[in-house]
Amino acid sequence: MNPQTGRNDPCPCGSGLKYKKCCLNQDVPRPQTEPDNPEQVRTHALKLISEKKWDEAIRNLKAIEQTHPRPHLVFEALAASHEAIDDYLKASEYYEKALGAAPEHRKGELFVRLGASRACAGRIEKAFQAFENALTHIEKPEEKAHITQMSLILERIERGEENPYFFLIQAELQRAFSDMEEEDYRSAAARLERIQSLDPEDPVILYNLGVVYTFLKREKEALASFERTVQNEPGYVQAWYNMGQIYLILEKDFSRALNCFDKAATLRPDYVSAHHQKGVAWELLGDLNKAVAAWQKTLELDPRNKQALGNIERVSAAPESGTAPIR
């Protein structure tokens, strides 16, 4: 429709009739009577899932539950979307629907997913049943062994020998790792904080909280998380190293930094970066001989380490009254 054409003007089509008697009604958009192609809707929903637009994806998928020619694909996507928003009971319902519509070759994996989702929701007995069903549909020995291991964890949970939130914690940890890979550190921190309340002293949770807090410039909280990590697992090498970096660069506490780097290097003697940073800390503490010794150890492990080479050359060339800036 031409916006300048009035109802009583001659119709632009040239019929000689007034516009209101001719093409006016044809220009009015008609309501869509045919639904969108279900596969196109599913494809669009999968794109929304990749963008983490879970609620919108769920709305799109629910619209084609009854019309898609392969409904198990829709149910699987709905289950995954509900897992992403931590609604594991609803996810379990959709995995059950998927199992009712899926071809035989898909049922083993779907039973595993159903079992994991039920376990996350705290439905231990039903989770165990799902894993038992999975074993009857899966043939690969390594997959069977993995399912058996999950069943054993369920048994330990029932006996009170394992954290009842074990499966939920593992699922949320994996999502936090994905958030970190995508550099979505706020989402990762939120997930890790939630599951830390379920297992406050888990060193893996504490360590990764320290990492995301570091990226979020929340260094005090990062340092506290790394300190709690090594309190619970003294051999957590990377936590010692990361603590050393915070003490060195932000806190300017060179003695504590040196202690952390020394711990990391002792626990893992081939840790090149720990030996190098020991040298940096020694130089800042004013002991150039020990700094050079640490950088020489760095070069033993990594002969082409340009930083260690440069630091040794710089310190060796510096006058006794001071040193050049550290690299």
Coordinates of N, CA and C in Angstrom, one line a residue, residues 19-130:
Y19 N -9.9 3.2 -4.6 CA -9.0 2.3 -3.8 C -9.7 1.4 -2.8
K20 N -10.7 2.0 -2.1 CA -11.4 1.2 -1.1 C -12.2 0.1 -1.7
K21 N -12.6 0.2 -3.0 CA -13.4 -0.9 -3.7 C -12.5 -1.9 -4.4
C22 N -11.2 -1.6 -4.4 CA -10.3 -2.5 -5.2 C -9.2 -3.1 -4.3
C23 N -8.0 -2.6 -4.3 CA -6.9 -3.2 -3.7 C -6.7 -3.0 -2.2
L24 N -7.5 -2.1 -1.6 CA -7.3 -1.8 -0.2 C -7.2 -3.1 0.7
N25 N -8.2 -3.9 0.6 CA -8.3 -5.1 1.4 C -7.2 -6.1 1.1
Q26 N -6.7 -6.1 -0.2 CA -5.6 -7.0 -0.5 C -4.3 -6.6 0.1
D27 N -4.2 -5.3 0.5 CA -2.9 -4.8 1.0 C -2.8 -5.0 2.5
V28 N -4.0 -5.3 3.2 CA -4.0 -5.6 4.6 C -3.3 -6.9 4.9
P29 N -2.3 -7.0 5.7 CA -1.7 -8.3 6.0 C -2.7 -9.3 6.5
R30 N -2.7 -10.5 6.0 CA -3.7 -11.5 6.4 C -3.0 -12.3 7.5
P31 N -3.8 -12.8 8.4 CA -3.2 -13.6 9.5 C -2.7 -14.9 8.9
Q32 N -1.6 -15.4 9.4 CA -1.0 -16.6 8.9 C -1.8 -17.8 9.3
T33 N -2.2 -18.6 8.4 CA -3.1 -19.7 8.7 C -2.2 -21.0 8.7
E34 N -1.1 -21.0 8.0 CA -0.3 -22.2 8.1 C 0.8 -22.0 9.1
P35 N 1.1 -23.0 10.0 CA 2.1 -22.9 10.9 C 3.5 -22.9 10.3
D36 N 4.5 -22.4 11.0 CA 5.9 -22.4 10.5 C 6.3 -23.9 10.3
N37 N 7.2 -24.1 9.4 CA 7.8 -25.5 9.3 C 8.4 -25.9 10.6
P38 N 8.0 -27.0 11.2 CA 8.5 -27.5 12.5 C 10.0 -27.6 12.6
E39 N 10.6 -28.1 11.5 CA 12.0 -28.3 11.5 C 12.7 -26.9 11.5
Q40 N 12.1 -25.9 10.8 CA 12.7 -24.6 10.9 C 12.6 -24.0 12.3
V41 N 11.5 -24.3 12.9 CA 11.3 -23.8 14.3 C 12.4 -24.4 15.2
R42 N 12.6 -25.8 15.0 CA 13.6 -26.4 15.9 C 15.0 -25.9 15.6
T43 N 15.3 -25.7 14.4 CA 16.6 -25.1 14.0 C 16.8 -23.7 14.7
H44 N 15.7 -22.9 14.6 CA 15.8 -21.6 15.3 C 15.9 -21.7 16.8
A45 N 15.2 -22.7 17.4 CA 15.3 -22.9 18.8 C 16.7 -23.4 19.2
L46 N 17.4 -24.2 18.4 CA 18.7 -24.6 18.7 C 19.7 -23.4 18.7
K47 N 19.4 -22.5 17.8 CA 20.2 -21.3 17.7 C 20.0 -20.5 19.0
L48 N 18.8 -20.4 19.5 CA 18.5 -19.7 20.7 C 19.2 -20.4 21.9
I49 N 19.3 -21.7 21.9 CA 20.0 -22.4 22.9 C 21.4 -22.1 22.9
S50 N 22.0 -22.0 21.7 CA 23.5 -21.7 21.6 C 23.7 -20.3 22.1
E51 N 22.7 -19.4 22.1 CA 22.8 -18.0 22.6 C 22.4 -17.9 24.1
K52 N 22.0 -19.1 24.7 CA 21.6 -19.2 26.1 C 20.3 -18.4 26.3
K53 N 19.5 -18.4 25.3 CA 18.1 -17.8 25.5 C 17.1 -18.9 25.7
W54 N 17.3 -19.4 27.0 CA 16.6 -20.7 27.3 C 15.1 -20.6 27.3
D55 N 14.5 -19.5 27.9 CA 13.1 -19.4 27.9 C 12.5 -19.3 26.5
E56 N 13.1 -18.5 25.7 CA 12.6 -18.3 24.3 C 12.7 -19.6 23.5
A57 N 13.8 -20.3 23.8 CA 14.0 -21.6 23.1 C 12.9 -22.6 23.5
I58 N 12.6 -22.6 24.8 CA 11.6 -23.5 25.3 C 10.2 -23.2 24.7
R59 N 9.9 -21.9 24.6 CA 8.6 -21.5 24.0 C 8.5 -22.0 22.5
N60 N 9.6 -21.9 21.8 CA 9.6 -22.3 20.4 C 9.4 -23.8 20.3
L61 N 10.1 -24.5 21.1 CA 10.1 -26.0 21.1 C 8.8 -26.5 21.5
K62 N 8.2 -25.9 22.5 CA 6.8 -26.4 23.0 C 5.8 -26.2 21.9
A63 N 6.0 -25.2 21.0 CA 5.0 -25.0 20.0 C 5.0 -26.1 18.9
I64 N 6.0 -26.9 18.9 CA 6.1 -27.9 17.8 C 6.2 -29.4 18.4
E65 N 5.9 -29.5 19.7 CA 5.9 -30.8 20.3 C 5.0 -31.8 19.6
Q66 N 3.9 -31.4 19.1 CA 2.9 -32.3 18.5 C 3.0 -32.4 17.0
T67 N 3.8 -31.5 16.4 CA 3.8 -31.4 14.9 C 5.1 -31.8 14.3
H68 N 6.2 -31.9 15.1 CA 7.5 -32.3 14.5 C 7.5 -33.7 14.1
P69 N 8.1 -34.1 12.9 CA 8.1 -35.5 12.5 C 9.0 -36.4 13.3
R70 N 9.9 -35.8 14.0 CA 10.8 -36.6 14.9 C 10.7 -35.9 16.3
P71 N 9.7 -36.2 17.0 CA 9.4 -35.5 18.3 C 10.5 -35.7 19.3
H72 N 11.2 -36.9 19.2 CA 12.3 -37.1 20.3 C 13.3 -36.0 20.2
L73 N 13.6 -35.5 19.0 CA 14.6 -34.4 18.9 C 14.1 -33.1 19.7
V74 N 12.8 -32.9 19.6 CA 12.3 -31.7 20.3 C 12.3 -31.9 21.8
F75 N 11.9 -33.2 22.2 CA 11.9 -33.5 23.6 C 13.4 -33.4 24.2
E76 N 14.3 -33.9 23.5 CA 15.7 -33.8 23.9 C 16.2 -32.4 24.1
A77 N 15.8 -31.5 23.1 CA 16.2 -30.1 23.2 C 15.5 -29.4 24.4
L78 N 14.2 -29.8 24.6 CA 13.5 -29.3 25.8 C 14.1 -29.7 27.1
A79 N 14.5 -31.0 27.2 CA 15.2 -31.5 28.4 C 16.5 -30.7 28.6
A80 N 17.3 -30.6 27.6 CA 18.6 -29.9 27.8 C 18.4 -28.4 28.2
S81 N 17.3 -27.8 27.6 CA 17.0 -26.4 28.0 C 16.6 -26.3 29.5
H82 N 15.8 -27.2 29.9 CA 15.4 -27.2 31.3 C 16.6 -27.5 32.3
E83 N 17.5 -28.4 31.8 CA 18.7 -28.6 32.6 C 19.5 -27.3 32.8
A84 N 19.6 -26.6 31.7 CA 20.4 -25.3 31.7 C 19.8 -24.3 32.7
I85 N 18.5 -24.3 33.0 CA 18.0 -23.4 33.9 C 17.7 -24.1 35.3
D86 N 18.4 -25.2 35.5 CA 18.4 -26.0 36.7 C 17.1 -26.6 37.1
D87 N 16.2 -26.8 36.1 CA 14.9 -27.5 36.4 C 15.1 -28.9 36.0
Y88 N 15.7 -29.7 36.9 CA 16.1 -31.1 36.5 C 14.8 -32.0 36.6
L89 N 13.8 -31.7 37.3 CA 12.6 -32.5 37.3 C 11.9 -32.4 36.0
K90 N 11.8 -31.2 35.5 CA 11.1 -31.0 34.2 C 12.0 -31.6 33.1
A91 N 13.3 -31.5 33.2 CA 14.2 -32.1 32.2 C 14.0 -33.6 32.2
S92 N 13.8 -34.2 33.4 CA 13.6 -35.6 33.5 C 12.3 -36.0 32.7
E93 N 11.3 -35.2 32.9 CA 10.0 -35.5 32.2 C 10.2 -35.5 30.7
Y94 N 11.0 -34.6 30.2 CA 11.2 -34.5 28.7 C 12.1 -35.6 28.2
Y95 N 13.0 -36.1 29.1 CA 13.8 -37.2 28.6 C 13.0 -38.5 28.6
E96 N 12.0 -38.6 29.5 CA 11.1 -39.7 29.5 C 10.2 -39.7 28.2
K97 N 9.8 -38.5 27.8 CA 9.0 -38.3 26.6 C 9.9 -38.7 25.4
A98 N 11.1 -38.3 25.4 CA 12.0 -38.6 24.3 C 12.2 -40.1 24.1
L99 N 12.4 -40.7 25.3 CA 12.5 -42.2 25.2 C 11.3 -42.9 24.6
G100 N 10.1 -42.3 24.9 CA 8.9 -42.9 24.3 C 8.8 -42.8 22.8
A101 N 9.6 -41.8 22.2 CA 9.4 -41.5 20.8 C 10.7 -41.8 20.0
A102 N 11.8 -42.1 20.7 CA 13.1 -42.2 20.1 C 13.3 -43.6 19.4
P103 N 14.1 -43.6 18.4 CA 14.5 -44.9 17.8 C 15.4 -45.7 18.8
E104 N 15.5 -47.0 18.6 CA 16.2 -47.9 19.5 C 17.7 -47.4 19.7
H105 N 18.3 -47.0 18.7 CA 19.8 -46.7 18.8 C 20.0 -45.5 19.7
R106 N 19.0 -44.7 20.0 CA 19.2 -43.5 20.8 C 18.9 -43.7 22.3
K107 N 18.3 -44.9 22.6 CA 17.7 -45.0 23.9 C 18.8 -45.2 25.0
G108 N 19.9 -45.8 24.6 CA 21.0 -46.0 25.6 C 21.5 -44.6 26.2
E109 N 21.8 -43.7 25.3 CA 22.3 -42.4 25.7 C 21.2 -41.6 26.4
L110 N 19.9 -41.8 26.0 CA 18.8 -41.0 26.6 C 18.6 -41.6 28.1
F111 N 18.7 -42.9 28.3 CA 18.6 -43.4 29.6 C 19.7 -42.9 30.5
V112 N 20.9 -42.7 30.0 CA 22.0 -42.1 30.8 C 21.7 -40.7 31.2
R113 N 21.2 -39.9 30.2 CA 20.9 -38.5 30.5 C 19.7 -38.4 31.5
L114 N 18.7 -39.3 31.3 CA 17.6 -39.4 32.3 C 18.1 -39.7 33.7
G115 N 19.0 -40.7 33.8 CA 19.6 -41.0 35.1 C 20.3 -39.9 35.7
A116 N 21.1 -39.2 34.9 CA 21.9 -38.0 35.5 C 21.0 -36.9 35.9
S117 N 19.9 -36.7 35.1 CA 19.0 -35.6 35.4 C 18.2 -35.9 36.7
R118 N 17.8 -37.2 36.8 CA 17.1 -37.6 38.0 C 18.0 -37.5 39.3
A119 N 19.2 -37.9 39.1 CA 20.2 -37.8 40.2 C 20.4 -36.3 40.6
C120 N 20.5 -35.4 39.7 CA 20.6 -34.0 40.0 C 19.4 -33.5 40.7
A121 N 18.2 -34.1 40.4 CA 17.0 -33.7 41.1 C 16.8 -34.4 42.4
G122 N 17.7 -35.2 42.8 CA 17.6 -35.9 44.1 C 16.8 -37.2 44.0
R123 N 16.4 -37.6 42.9 CA 15.6 -38.8 42.7 C 16.5 -40.0 42.5
I124 N 17.1 -40.5 43.6 CA 18.2 -41.4 43.6 C 17.7 -42.8 43.1
E125 N 16.6 -43.3 43.6 CA 16.1 -44.6 43.2 C 15.7 -44.6 41.7
K126 N 15.0 -43.6 41.3 CA 14.7 -43.5 39.8 C 15.9 -43.3 39.0
A127 N 16.9 -42.6 39.4 CA 18.1 -42.5 38.7 C 18.8 -43.8 38.5
F128 N 18.8 -44.6 39.6 CA 19.4 -45.9 39.5 C 18.7 -46.8 38.5
Q129 N 17.4 -46.7 38.4 CA 16.6 -47.5 37.5 C 17.0 -47.1 36.0
A130 N 17.2 -45.8 35.8 CA 17.5 -45.3 34.5 C 18.9 -45.8 34.0

